């Protein structure tokens, strides 16, 4: 490797690659293992921090490699405890993560982004107005979890308990980096969290749901359903035209049969659109093929979009109907509305 060669983003290397690079330099394997630990377990963002390495070795690393650590750019605190953090990526793009604390239940969830922008143009979503710029890489996703975990410990004296891939972007269209980030989050050489604490949320890409099953992913899967018929879903989620409900139900059945992992539907209640009795009946039919939990979510208005939040009475009646018919149903009142951190609001303002 010459001094003039462009620096390699060291966290793009697999562990065997890193060991091989150290081998070429005549450094033993355990040195590479030390660097790996600094990078992933300790979250080092400079080689200078790697104090158990000799100075010449740190200088060699610095001359040949770079760590593209994400940088906190802006932190906003909601009056309900939710914290939204905007991060700057090495190429200047901005993404957001949200910490949603429920201290009484000792539940601290981070919602992470997987893409800069999104290509799917869901009609109700702020991110969908942005266009997709690029996928995040595994390290950029991992950094969000690592940094928000530190934020959670500093603010609430408790580490994160749950991770949801529900921020900006469609995780199943950033499949490789998402899977790699999950590998690091769950590895004992990373954050060592249980995959059962991780939920990947998709707008519904049938082929990739099957891929997730074939790859024997241990994570939970949430489908952003939001409408119980193809006709209505096509209206608000263009992705449904190539992945209609029948195709999605087949893919989810396959996922459930292969993995046995938990499935849920996310369902934002829009006034006079998807919260009537017919809708509840249609949704009930979609709950018959596999065990699935329904999360009904309050809509958060997004500037420039026409949707209206359904009233509490309508949401409660809809949820009661599902529960009375044996479907596990929860209603998620919105969090972080005052700082645009609520579902569908990321990237709203800037
Ligand atoms: S809801 Fe999700 S998939 Fe749809 S546009 Fe927004 S970020 Fe993309």
XYZ file of C-alpha atoms and ligand atoms in Angstrom:
358
model
C 0.000 0.000 0.000
C 1.541 3.364 -0.990
C 1.226 6.628 0.869
C -0.613 8.174 -2.090
C -3.296 5.473 -2.472
C -6.742 6.656 -1.382
C -7.502 5.734 2.189
C -9.669 2.689 2.733
C -12.816 2.998 4.833
C -11.685 0.480 7.440
C -15.175 -0.498 8.580
C -16.002 -1.714 5.069
C -13.536 -4.550 5.710
C -14.691 -7.875 7.095
C -12.720 -9.291 9.988
C -10.824 -11.775 7.748
C -9.985 -8.838 5.403
C -8.612 -6.842 8.321
C -6.556 -9.778 9.555
C -5.202 -10.268 6.016
C -4.241 -6.558 5.769
C -2.392 -6.840 9.076
C -0.749 -10.074 7.910
C 0.583 -8.301 4.793
C 2.187 -5.718 7.023
C 3.717 -8.459 9.164
C 1.466 -7.721 12.148
C 0.029 -10.623 14.152
C -3.638 -11.566 14.119
C -4.233 -10.408 17.670
C -3.392 -6.816 16.635
C -6.144 -6.952 14.016
C -8.485 -8.318 16.685
C -7.630 -5.356 18.921
C -8.453 -2.918 16.127
C -11.698 -4.766 15.395
C -12.678 -4.386 19.029
C -11.904 -0.653 18.976
C -13.935 -0.195 15.811
C -17.053 -2.145 16.713
C -17.252 -2.743 20.443
C -15.707 0.497 21.688
C -16.926 2.674 18.820
C -13.614 4.452 18.283
C -13.815 7.255 15.765
C -10.074 7.865 15.417
C -6.979 5.664 15.398
C -5.509 7.986 18.012
C -7.954 6.515 20.538
C -6.517 2.997 20.082
C -4.130 3.392 22.971
C -3.096 -0.248 23.288
C -1.453 -0.051 19.833
C 2.040 1.311 19.312
C 2.357 4.838 17.947
C 3.939 3.669 14.632
C 1.074 1.240 14.106
C -1.500 3.958 14.773
C 0.317 6.211 12.312
C 0.308 3.454 9.688
C -3.433 2.979 10.203
C -4.027 6.698 9.935
C -2.010 6.939 6.729
C -3.854 4.119 5.017
C -7.358 3.940 6.463
C -10.181 6.203 7.506
C -13.087 5.764 9.935
C -16.254 7.342 8.552
C -17.937 7.826 11.896
C -21.243 9.718 11.813
C -21.343 13.014 13.697
C -24.100 14.397 15.863
C -25.406 17.539 14.159
C -28.500 18.580 16.102
C -30.412 17.155 19.082
C -34.026 18.037 19.837
C -35.876 17.117 23.019
C -39.648 16.669 22.948
C -41.658 17.560 26.019
C -42.751 13.897 26.197
C -39.121 12.694 26.575
C -38.550 11.673 22.960
C -35.165 12.752 21.600
C -34.521 13.244 17.904
C -30.919 13.386 16.723
C -29.791 14.525 13.324
C -26.499 13.031 12.183
C -24.137 14.238 9.487
C -22.559 11.548 7.306
C -19.006 11.785 5.985
C -20.274 13.058 2.617
C -22.406 15.763 4.212
C -25.823 14.081 3.974
C -28.129 14.250 6.977
C -30.164 11.470 8.547
C -32.222 11.209 11.714
C -32.689 8.756 14.583
C -35.257 8.927 17.343
C -34.991 7.694 20.931
C -38.398 6.827 22.350
C -38.192 6.245 26.106
C -40.850 4.553 28.221
C -39.046 4.624 31.583
C -41.984 3.127 33.518
C -41.774 -0.032 31.396
C -37.975 0.118 31.248
C -38.357 0.222 27.494
C -36.003 2.406 25.485
C -36.360 2.132 21.742
C -34.305 3.675 18.987
C -35.756 4.167 15.538
C -32.926 4.144 12.984
C -32.677 5.235 9.363
C -31.407 2.947 6.613
C -31.326 5.290 3.605
C -30.820 8.970 2.864
C -34.324 9.784 1.610
C -36.559 7.049 0.199
C -37.646 5.941 -3.259
C -41.085 4.668 -2.303
C -43.141 7.893 -2.198
C -45.783 6.786 0.299
C -48.360 9.555 0.116
C -48.499 10.275 3.860
C -44.766 10.346 4.597
C -42.355 13.273 4.839
C -39.344 11.145 3.900
C -41.189 9.940 0.801
C -41.242 13.542 -0.481
C -37.434 13.615 -0.488
C -36.341 11.071 -3.142
C -33.727 8.464 -2.386
C -30.136 9.724 -2.373
C -28.259 6.600 -1.267
C -28.278 3.664 1.096
C -26.487 3.967 4.389
C -23.656 1.539 4.899
C -23.659 -0.931 7.790
C -21.371 1.234 9.907
C -23.586 4.312 9.475
C -26.575 2.329 10.703
C -24.558 0.802 13.522
C -23.278 4.226 14.630
C -26.847 5.450 15.114
C -27.495 2.607 17.541
C -24.160 3.036 19.300
C -24.525 6.807 19.753
C -28.187 6.739 20.741
C -27.342 3.965 23.209
C -24.799 6.309 24.821
C -27.376 9.105 24.777
C -29.902 6.776 26.427
C -27.463 5.765 29.168
C -26.448 9.379 29.806
C -30.040 10.671 29.892
C -31.982 7.823 31.489
C -29.274 5.737 33.134
C -30.418 2.758 31.066
C -29.196 1.205 27.809
C -31.407 0.756 24.766
C -33.733 -2.210 24.972
C -35.205 -2.198 21.444
C -34.210 -1.228 17.930
C -36.633 -0.569 15.101
C -35.619 -0.040 11.488
C -38.433 2.409 10.899
C -36.674 5.728 10.309
C -35.882 7.225 6.938
C -35.801 4.758 4.065
C -36.969 1.242 3.190
C -34.666 -1.213 5.001
C -35.296 -4.105 2.633
C -34.008 -1.962 -0.250
C -30.794 -1.432 1.728
C -30.708 -5.141 2.439
C -26.984 -5.875 2.713
C -26.051 -2.969 4.957
C -29.109 -3.592 7.102
C -28.217 -7.260 7.562
C -24.573 -6.429 8.247
C -25.553 -3.795 10.799
C -27.766 -6.355 12.545
C -24.779 -8.710 12.572
C -22.680 -6.091 14.394
C -25.466 -5.065 16.775
C -26.069 -8.659 17.842
C -22.461 -9.846 17.848
C -20.672 -10.218 21.193
C -17.885 -8.304 19.414
C -20.339 -5.463 18.821
C -23.235 -4.429 21.056
C -24.271 -7.995 21.901
C -28.007 -7.272 21.757
C -30.580 -9.992 21.201
C -32.066 -10.098 17.675
C -35.444 -10.594 19.359
C -35.156 -6.937 20.377
C -34.843 -5.831 16.753
C -37.717 -5.141 14.375
C -37.279 -4.491 10.681
C -40.179 -2.582 9.216
C -40.980 -2.773 5.518
C -43.453 -1.068 3.221
C -43.787 -4.516 1.610
C -41.183 -5.899 -0.795
C -42.315 -9.523 -1.128
C -39.120 -10.845 -2.708
C -36.970 -9.398 0.068
C -39.275 -10.689 2.822
C -38.636 -14.167 1.420
C -34.923 -13.429 1.250
C -34.981 -12.491 4.928
C -36.587 -15.848 5.682
C -34.075 -17.720 3.504
C -31.238 -15.966 5.313
C -32.758 -17.208 8.558
C -32.910 -13.719 10.046
C -33.733 -13.836 13.743
C -35.372 -10.415 13.839
C -39.039 -9.484 14.076
C -40.733 -8.173 10.968
C -43.317 -5.395 10.734
C -45.323 -4.662 7.605
C -46.393 -1.038 7.179
C -49.850 -2.032 6.044
C -51.883 1.182 6.473
C -54.764 -0.003 4.269
C -56.539 -3.382 4.190
C -57.427 -3.619 0.467
C -55.364 -3.299 -2.702
C -57.580 -0.515 -3.945
C -56.913 1.680 -0.929
C -53.319 0.633 -0.485
C -52.507 1.508 -4.117
C -53.798 4.991 -3.382
C -51.338 5.696 -0.585
C -48.442 3.270 -1.202
C -47.383 2.919 -4.863
C -45.166 -0.065 -3.925
C -48.409 -2.063 -3.559
C -48.874 -2.085 -7.320
C -45.982 -4.537 -7.764
C -46.435 -6.187 -4.348
C -50.149 -6.572 -3.831
C -51.681 -7.914 -0.661
C -52.003 -11.495 -1.882
C -48.326 -11.578 -2.837
C -47.388 -9.980 0.496
C -49.523 -12.422 2.493
C -47.762 -15.310 0.714
C -44.366 -13.820 1.533
C -45.290 -13.260 5.187
C -46.654 -16.788 5.482
C -43.365 -18.073 4.073
C -41.423 -15.900 6.540
C -43.469 -17.098 9.480
C -43.284 -20.767 8.512
C -39.539 -20.627 7.978
C -38.503 -18.506 10.957
C -41.342 -18.504 13.499
C -40.347 -14.887 14.253
C -42.856 -12.316 15.398
C -44.908 -10.457 12.797
C -46.812 -7.234 13.162
C -48.791 -4.812 11.031
C -48.325 -1.079 11.390
C -51.560 0.709 10.626
C -51.808 4.506 10.652
C -55.432 5.549 11.134
C -56.434 8.219 8.588
C -59.748 9.918 9.114
C -62.500 8.679 6.772
C -60.060 6.556 4.814
C -59.145 3.332 6.586
C -60.885 3.325 9.975
C -64.459 2.234 9.077
C -66.183 -1.066 9.894
C -65.520 -2.460 6.387
C -61.846 -1.672 6.851
C -61.774 -3.442 10.203
C -63.392 -6.518 8.621
C -60.903 -6.531 5.747
C -58.008 -6.141 8.178
C -59.331 -9.006 10.285
C -59.165 -11.259 7.226
C -55.487 -10.326 6.806
C -54.848 -11.565 10.344
C -56.050 -15.100 9.714
C -53.083 -16.730 7.977
C -50.433 -16.362 10.694
C -50.264 -14.934 14.203
C -49.835 -11.201 13.848
C -50.095 -8.228 16.134
C -51.673 -4.992 14.925
C -50.220 -1.647 15.997
C -52.619 1.162 15.276
C -50.791 4.459 15.064
C -52.071 7.968 15.411
C -51.342 10.000 12.269
C -49.084 13.035 12.585
C -49.875 15.776 10.148
C -47.115 16.534 7.646
C -47.041 20.016 6.137
C -48.360 20.053 2.578
C -50.121 16.670 2.784
C -53.907 16.265 2.879
C -54.329 13.449 5.388
C -56.208 14.016 8.619
C -55.725 12.170 11.897
C -58.627 9.908 12.912
C -60.278 10.877 16.210
C -59.595 8.898 19.392
C -63.149 7.505 19.463
C -62.790 6.064 15.958
C -59.374 4.611 16.718
C -60.638 3.035 19.946
C -63.675 1.508 18.214
C -61.496 0.092 15.430
C -59.003 -1.372 17.913
C -61.790 -2.822 20.097
C -63.297 -4.618 17.095
C -59.994 -6.306 16.319
C -59.321 -7.239 19.964
C -62.829 -8.622 20.381
C -62.143 -10.845 17.407
C -58.986 -12.283 18.907
C -56.326 -10.080 17.308
C -53.649 -8.717 19.614
C -53.983 -4.985 19.059
C -52.232 -1.956 20.509
C -52.823 1.724 19.925
C -49.681 3.837 19.742
C -50.330 7.406 20.668
C -47.880 9.569 18.874
C -44.595 10.571 20.470
C -42.348 13.514 19.705
C -44.877 15.403 17.597
C -43.599 18.802 18.732
C -40.141 18.089 17.274
C -41.302 16.287 14.090
C -39.921 13.015 15.394
C -43.129 11.080 15.089
C -43.843 8.347 12.599
C -43.734 9.675 9.016
C -42.383 13.078 10.065
C -38.642 12.555 9.726
C -37.018 14.991 7.294
C -40.083 17.150 7.476
C -38.489 20.499 8.044
C -34.939 20.540 6.703
S -43.240 5.388 4.824
Fe -41.222 4.407 4.766
S -41.193 3.385 2.760
Fe -42.847 4.899 2.658
S -41.891 6.744 1.795
Fe -41.774 6.908 4.037
S -39.759 6.116 4.556
Fe -40.232 5.403 2.483
